[in-house]
CSV table of N, CA and C in Angstrom, one decimal:
chain,number,residue,atom,x,y,z
A,1132,MET,N,42.0,8.7,158.3
A,1132,MET,CA,40.5,9.4,157.9
A,1132,MET,C,41.1,11.4,157.8
A,1133,ALA,N,40.6,11.9,156.8
A,1133,ALA,CA,41.0,13.1,156.8
A,1133,ALA,C,41.2,14.9,158.4
A,1134,ASN,N,42.1,14.5,158.1
A,1134,ASN,CA,41.9,16.2,159.5
A,1134,ASN,C,39.9,17.1,158.6
A,1135,MET,N,39.4,16.9,158.9
A,1135,MET,CA,38.3,18.4,158.5
A,1135,MET,C,37.4,19.5,159.6
A,1136,ASN,N,38.7,20.1,158.5
A,1136,ASN,CA,37.8,21.9,159.4
A,1136,ASN,C,37.0,22.3,159.3
A,1137,ILE,N,35.5,21.8,159.9
A,1137,ILE,CA,34.5,22.4,159.9
A,1137,ILE,C,34.4,23.6,160.4
A,1138,ASP,N,33.9,24.3,159.7
A,1138,ASP,CA,33.3,25.8,159.9
A,1138,ASP,C,32.5,26.3,160.7
A,1139,ARG,N,32.5,27.4,161.2
A,1139,ARG,CA,31.5,27.8,162.7
A,1139,ARG,C,30.3,27.6,162.3
A,1140,GLU,N,30.1,28.5,161.3
A,1140,GLU,CA,28.5,28.3,160.4
A,1140,GLU,C,27.7,26.5,160.6
A,1141,THR,N,28.8,25.8,159.7
A,1141,THR,CA,27.8,24.5,160.2
A,1141,THR,C,27.9,24.0,162.1
A,1142,LEU,N,28.7,24.5,161.6
A,1142,LEU,CA,29.2,23.2,164.0
A,1142,LEU,C,27.3,24.7,164.3
A,1143,ARG,N,27.6,26.1,164.1
A,1143,ARG,CA,26.4,26.0,164.6
A,1143,ARG,C,25.3,25.9,164.2
A,1144,GLU,N,24.8,25.5,163.5
A,1144,GLU,CA,23.5,25.0,162.3
A,1144,GLU,C,23.1,23.7,163.2
A,1145,LEU,N,24.6,22.6,163.2
A,1145,LEU,CA,24.3,21.5,164.4
A,1145,LEU,C,24.1,21.7,165.2
A,1146,ALA,N,24.4,23.3,166.0
A,1146,ALA,CA,24.1,22.6,166.9
A,1146,ALA,C,22.7,23.1,167.6
A,1147,ASP,N,22.4,24.3,167.2
A,1147,ASP,CA,20.6,25.1,166.6
A,1147,ASP,C,20.2,23.3,166.9
A,1148,GLU,N,20.4,22.5,165.8
A,1148,GLU,CA,19.5,21.2,165.8
A,1148,GLU,C,19.4,20.3,166.9
A,1149,GLY,N,20.6,20.6,168.2
A,1149,GLY,CA,20.3,20.3,169.1
A,1149,GLY,C,21.8,18.7,168.6
A,1150,ASN,N,22.9,19.3,168.3
A,1150,ASN,CA,23.6,18.5,168.5
A,1150,ASN,C,25.4,18.9,169.8
A,1151,GLU,N,25.5,17.6,171.0
A,1151,GLU,CA,25.7,18.8,170.7
A,1151,GLU,C,27.3,18.4,171.7
A,1152,THR,N,27.9,17.6,170.6
A,1152,THR,CA,29.1,17.3,170.0
A,1152,THR,C,29.1,18.5,169.1
A,1153,ALA,N,28.4,19.0,168.3
A,1153,ALA,CA,28.1,20.7,167.3
A,1153,ALA,C,28.9,21.8,168.7
A,1154,LEU,N,28.3,22.1,170.4
A,1154,LEU,CA,27.5,23.0,170.7
A,1154,LEU,C,29.8,23.0,171.7
A,1155,ASP,N,30.1,21.7,171.6
A,1155,ASP,CA,31.1,21.1,172.4
A,1155,ASP,C,32.1,21.8,171.4
A,1156,ARG,N,32.5,21.6,170.1
A,1156,ARG,CA,33.6,22.3,169.0
A,1156,ARG,C,33.8,22.8,169.5
A,1157,LEU,N,31.7,23.9,168.9
A,1157,LEU,CA,31.7,25.5,169.6
A,1157,LEU,C,32.3,26.3,170.9
A,1158,ALA,N,32.5,25.4,171.6
A,1158,ALA,CA,33.1,26.0,172.9
A,1158,ALA,C,34.6,25.8,173.0
A,1159,ASP,N,35.0,24.8,172.4
A,1159,ASP,CA,36.2,24.5,172.1
A,1159,ASP,C,37.2,25.2,171.2
A,1160,LEU,N,36.5,26.0,170.0
A,1160,LEU,CA,36.6,27.5,169.3
A,1160,LEU,C,36.1,28.1,170.2
A,1161,ALA,N,35.2,28.4,171.0
A,1161,ALA,CA,36.1,30.1,171.5
A,1161,ALA,C,37.1,30.4,172.2
A,1162,GLU,N,37.2,29.3,172.9
A,1162,GLU,CA,38.0,29.0,174.2
A,1162,GLU,C,39.5,29.6,173.8
A,1163,ALA,N,39.2,28.8,172.3
A,1163,ALA,CA,40.8,28.5,171.8
A,1163,ALA,C,41.5,30.2,171.2
A,1164,ALA,N,40.1,30.9,170.9
A,1164,ALA,CA,39.7,32.0,169.8
A,1164,ALA,C,39.9,33.7,171.4
A,1165,GLY,N,39.8,33.0,173.2
A,1165,GLY,CA,39.7,33.8,174.5
A,1165,GLY,C,38.5,34.6,173.8
A,1166,ASP,N,37.4,34.0,174.0
A,1166,ASP,CA,36.1,34.5,173.3
A,1166,ASP,C,35.1,34.0,174.6
A,1167,LEU,N,35.4,35.3,175.6
A,1167,LEU,CA,35.1,34.5,176.8
A,1167,LEU,C,33.1,35.0,176.8
A,1168,GLY,N,32.9,36.1,176.0
A,1168,GLY,CA,31.6,36.6,176.2
A,1168,GLY,C,30.7,35.1,174.7
A,1169,GLY,N,31.4,34.7,174.1
A,1169,GLY,CA,30.9,33.1,173.0
A,1169,GLY,C,31.0,32.7,174.3
A,1170,LEU,N,31.8,32.9,174.9
A,1170,LEU,CA,31.4,30.8,175.9
A,1170,LEU,C,30.2,31.2,176.7
A,1171,SER,N,29.9,32.5,177.5
A,1171,SER,CA,29.0,32.9,178.1
A,1171,SER,C,28.1,32.5,177.2
A,1172,GLY,N,27.8,33.1,176.3
A,1172,GLY,CA,26.5,32.7,175.5
A,1172,GLY,C,26.1,31.2,174.8
A,1173,LEU,N,27.0,30.0,174.7
A,1173,LEU,CA,26.9,28.9,175.1
A,1173,LEU,C,26.1,27.3,176.4
A,1174,LEU,N,27.2,28.3,177.5
A,1174,LEU,CA,27.0,28.2,178.4
A,1174,LEU,C,25.2,28.0,178.3
A,1175,ASP,N,24.5,30.2,178.3
A,1175,ASP,CA,23.0,30.2,178.3
A,1175,ASP,C,22.3,28.9,177.7
A,1176,GLU,N,23.3,28.7,175.9
A,1176,GLU,CA,22.4,27.3,175.4
A,1176,GLU,C,22.5,26.0,175.9
A,1177,GLY,N,22.9,25.7,177.8
A,1177,GLY,CA,23.4,24.7,177.9
A,1177,GLY,C,24.1,23.4,177.6
A,1178,SER,N,25.2,24.0,177.2
A,1178,SER,CA,26.7,23.7,176.6
A,1178,SER,C,27.7,23.7,178.2
A,1179,THR,N,27.8,21.8,179.1
A,1179,THR,CA,28.8,21.4,180.0
A,1179,THR,C,29.6,21.9,179.8
A,1180,ARG,N,30.2,22.1,178.1
A,1180,ARG,CA,32.0,22.2,178.8
A,1180,ARG,C,31.8,23.3,178.2
A,1181,ALA,N,31.1,24.3,177.6
A,1181,ALA,CA,31.5,25.9,177.8
A,1181,ALA,C,31.2,25.8,179.9
A,1182,GLY,N,30.5,25.6,180.2
A,1182,GLY,CA,30.4,25.8,181.9
A,1182,GLY,C,32.2,25.5,182.7
A,1183,PHE,N,32.2,24.2,181.6
A,1183,PHE,CA,34.1,22.7,182.1
A,1183,PHE,C,35.0,24.4,182.6
A,1184,LEU,N,34.9,24.9,181.2
A,1184,LEU,CA,36.6,25.6,180.5
A,1184,LEU,C,35.5,27.2,181.4
A,1185,LEU,N,34.9,28.0,181.5
A,1185,LEU,CA,34.0,29.1,182.3
A,1185,LEU,C,34.2,29.1,183.7
A,1186,THR,N,34.5,27.6,183.9
A,1186,THR,CA,34.7,27.5,185.6
A,1186,THR,C,36.3,27.1,185.4
A,1187,ARG,N,36.9,26.2,184.6
A,1187,ARG,CA,38.0,26.7,184.9
A,1187,ARG,C,39.4,28.1,185.5
A,1188,ARG,N,38.1,28.7,184.4
A,1188,ARG,CA,39.6,29.8,183.8
A,1188,ARG,C,39.4,30.6,185.4
A,1189,ALA,N,37.3,30.6,186.1
A,1189,ALA,CA,37.5,31.2,186.9
A,1189,ALA,C,37.7,31.0,188.3
A,1190,VAL,N,38.6,29.6,189.0
A,1190,VAL,CA,38.7,28.6,189.6
A,1190,VAL,C,40.7,29.2,189.1
A,1191,ALA,N,41.7,29.5,188.1
A,1191,ALA,CA,42.2,28.9,187.5
A,1191,ALA,C,42.5,31.4,189.1
A,1192,THR,N,41.6,31.9,188.5
A,1192,THR,CA,41.5,33.8,188.7
A,1192,THR,C,41.2,33.6,190.1
A,1193,GLY,N,40.5,32.4,190.4
A,1193,GLY,CA,40.0,32.0,192.2
A,1193,GLY,C,38.9,33.8,191.9
A,1194,ASP,N,38.0,33.4,191.0
A,1194,ASP,CA,36.4,34.9,190.3
A,1194,ASP,C,35.6,33.9,191.2
A,1195,LEU,N,35.6,34.4,192.5
A,1195,LEU,CA,34.8,33.6,193.0
A,1195,LEU,C,32.9,33.6,192.2
A,1196,ARG,N,33.3,35.7,192.0
A,1196,ARG,CA,31.9,35.2,191.3
A,1196,ARG,C,30.5,34.9,190.2
A,1197,GLU,N,32.3,35.0,189.6
A,1197,GLU,CA,32.2,34.4,188.7
A,1197,GLU,C,31.7,33.2,188.6
A,1198,LEU,N,32.3,32.1,189.3
A,1198,LEU,CA,32.0,30.5,189.7
A,1198,LEU,C,30.4,30.7,190.3
A,1199,GLN,N,30.4,32.3,190.8
A,1199,GLN,CA,28.6,31.8,191.1
A,1199,GLN,C,27.6,32.2,189.9
A,1200,ARG,N,28.2,33.0,189.3
A,1200,ARG,CA,27.1,32.6,187.6
A,1200,ARG,C,27.4,32.3,186.7
A,1201,ILE,N,28.1,31.6,187.0
A,1201,ILE,CA,28.5,29.9,186.6
A,1201,ILE,C,27.7,28.4,186.5
A,1202,SER,N,27.9,28.0,188.2
A,1202,SER,CA,26.5,27.8,188.9
A,1202,SER,C,25.1,28.6,188.6
A,1203,ASP,N,25.2,29.6,188.7
A,1203,ASP,CA,23.3,30.0,189.0
A,1203,ASP,C,23.1,30.1,187.0
A,1204,ALA,N,23.7,30.2,186.3
A,1204,ALA,CA,23.0,30.0,184.9
A,1204,ALA,C,23.3,28.3,184.4
A,1205,GLY,N,23.6,27.3,185.2
A,1205,GLY,CA,23.5,25.7,185.2
A,1205,GLY,C,24.2,24.3,185.1
A,1206,TYR,N,25.3,25.2,185.5
A,1206,TYR,CA,26.9,23.6,185.6
A,1206,TYR,C,27.5,24.2,186.8
A,1207,GLY,N,26.6,22.7,187.5
A,1207,GLY,CA,26.7,22.3,188.8
A,1207,GLY,C,28.5,22.6,189.6
A,1208,GLU,N,29.5,22.2,188.2
A,1208,GLU,CA,31.0,21.6,188.9
A,1208,GLU,C,31.2,23.6,189.8
A,1209,ALA,N,30.1,24.1,189.0
A,1209,ALA,CA,31.1,25.1,190.1
A,1209,ALA,C,30.9,25.9,190.7
A,1210,GLY,N,29.9,25.9,190.6
A,1210,GLY,CA,28.6,25.9,192.6
A,1210,GLY,C,29.9,24.2,193.5
A,1211,ASN,N,30.4,23.1,193.2
A,1211,ASN,CA,31.4,23.1,194.0
A,1211,ASN,C,32.7,23.6,193.7
A,1212,GLU,N,33.3,23.6,192.7
A,1212,GLU,CA,35.1,24.0,193.0
A,1212,GLU,C,34.3,25.9,193.8
A,1213,LEU,N,33.4,26.8,193.7
A,1213,LEU,CA,33.2,27.2,195.1
A,1213,LEU,C,32.9,27.4,196.1
A,1214,ASP,N,32.4,25.9,196.5
A,1214,ASP,CA,32.3,25.8,197.9
A,1214,ASP,C,33.6,25.8,198.8
A,1215,ARG,N,34.4,24.6,198.1
A,1215,ARG,CA,36.1,23.9,198.4
A,1215,ARG,C,37.1,25.6,198.3
A,1216,LEU,N,36.5,26.5,197.0
A,1216,LEU,CA,36.8,27.8,197.6
A,1216,LEU,C,36.8,28.4,198.6
A,1217,LEU,N,35.9,27.9,199.0
A,1217,LEU,CA,35.4,29.3,200.2
A,1217,LEU,C,35.2,28.3,201.2
A,1218,ARG,N,35.5,27.8,200.8
A,1218,ARG,CA,36.0,26.1,202.3
A,1218,ARG,C,37.5,26.5,202.8
A,1219,ALA,N,38.3,26.5,202.2
A,1219,ALA,CA,39.3,26.5,201.9
A,1219,ALA,C,40.0,27.6,202.8
A,1220,PRO,N,41.1,26.8,204.0
A,1220,PRO,CA,41.8,27.6,205.0
A,1220,PRO,C,43.0,29.1,204.6
A,1221,ALA,N,42.2,30.2,204.9
A,1221,ALA,CA,42.7,31.4,204.1
A,1221,ALA,C,43.9,30.7,205.2
A,1222,ASP,N,44.7,30.5,206.4
A,1222,ASP,CA,45.8,30.2,207.2
A,1222,ASP,C,46.7,29.5,207.8
A,1223,GLY,N,45.2,28.2,206.6
A,1223,GLY,CA,46.3,27.1,207.4
A,1223,GLY,C,45.8,27.1,208.5
A,1224,HIS,N,45.4,27.5,209.5
A,1224,HIS,CA,45.0,27.0,211.3
A,1224,HIS,C,42.9,26.6,211.1
A,1225,ARG,N,42.2,26.7,210.0
A,1225,ARG,CA,40.4,27.0,210.7
A,1225,ARG,C,40.5,25.2,210.9
A,1226,ILE,N,39.7,25.3,211.9
A,1226,ILE,CA,40.3,23.7,212.7
A,1226,ILE,C,37.7,23.9,212.6
A,1227,GLU,N,37.4,23.0,212.1
A,1227,GLU,CA,36.3,22.2,211.6
A,1227,GLU,C,35.2,21.8,213.1
A,1228,HIS,N,34.3,22.2,213.8
A,1228,HIS,CA,34.0,21.7,215.5
A,1228,HIS,C,32.8,21.1,214.4
A,1229,PRO,N,32.7,19.7,215.1
A,1229,PRO,CA,31.6,18.6,215.2
A,1229,PRO,C,29.9,18.9,214.5
A,1230,SER,N,29.9,20.7,215.2
A,1230,SER,CA,28.7,21.7,214.7
A,1230,SER,C,28.8,22.0,213.7
A,1231,GLY,N,30.2,22.2,213.6
A,1231,GLY,CA,29.7,22.0,211.2
A,1231,GLY,C,30.2,24.0,212.0
A,1232,HIS,N,30.1,24.6,213.0
A,1232,HIS,CA,31.4,25.9,212.8
A,1232,HIS,C,32.9,25.7,212.6
A,1233,CYS,N,33.1,26.5,212.2
A,1233,CYS,CA,34.4,26.8,212.5
A,1233,CYS,C,34.9,28.1,213.0
A,1234,SER,N,36.5,27.6,213.7
A,1234,SER,CA,37.9,29.3,214.4
A,1234,SER,C,38.5,28.4,214.1
A,1235,ARG,N,39.2,30.0,214.7
A,1235,ARG,CA,40.1,29.4,214.5
A,1235,ARG,C,41.8,29.0,216.0
A,1236,ASP,N,42.1,29.0,215.8
A,1236,ASP,CA,43.5,28.0,216.8
A,1236,ASP,C,44.7,29.5,217.0
């Protein structure tokens, strides 16, 4: 099969018609170009791929606010990652009690 180089305009038209794969390809192109604004726009359109890519970036930089924003935009995994980072022990000495409260030892 030939390697097809599909232009952004065609992908945008297909995405606008509801093609999820085209939306995913647009997200991959935005990621490759480092276009965070484009990724954010695609997330707002409902692109789970854009949510995944933005979440991966936010986790790598420890950007808790960005994870909250991505979660609020509808990508639930960002909320899971945010919770995971917030629950991570800061110094390795956190103890969780059965009551659900934490303390330092």
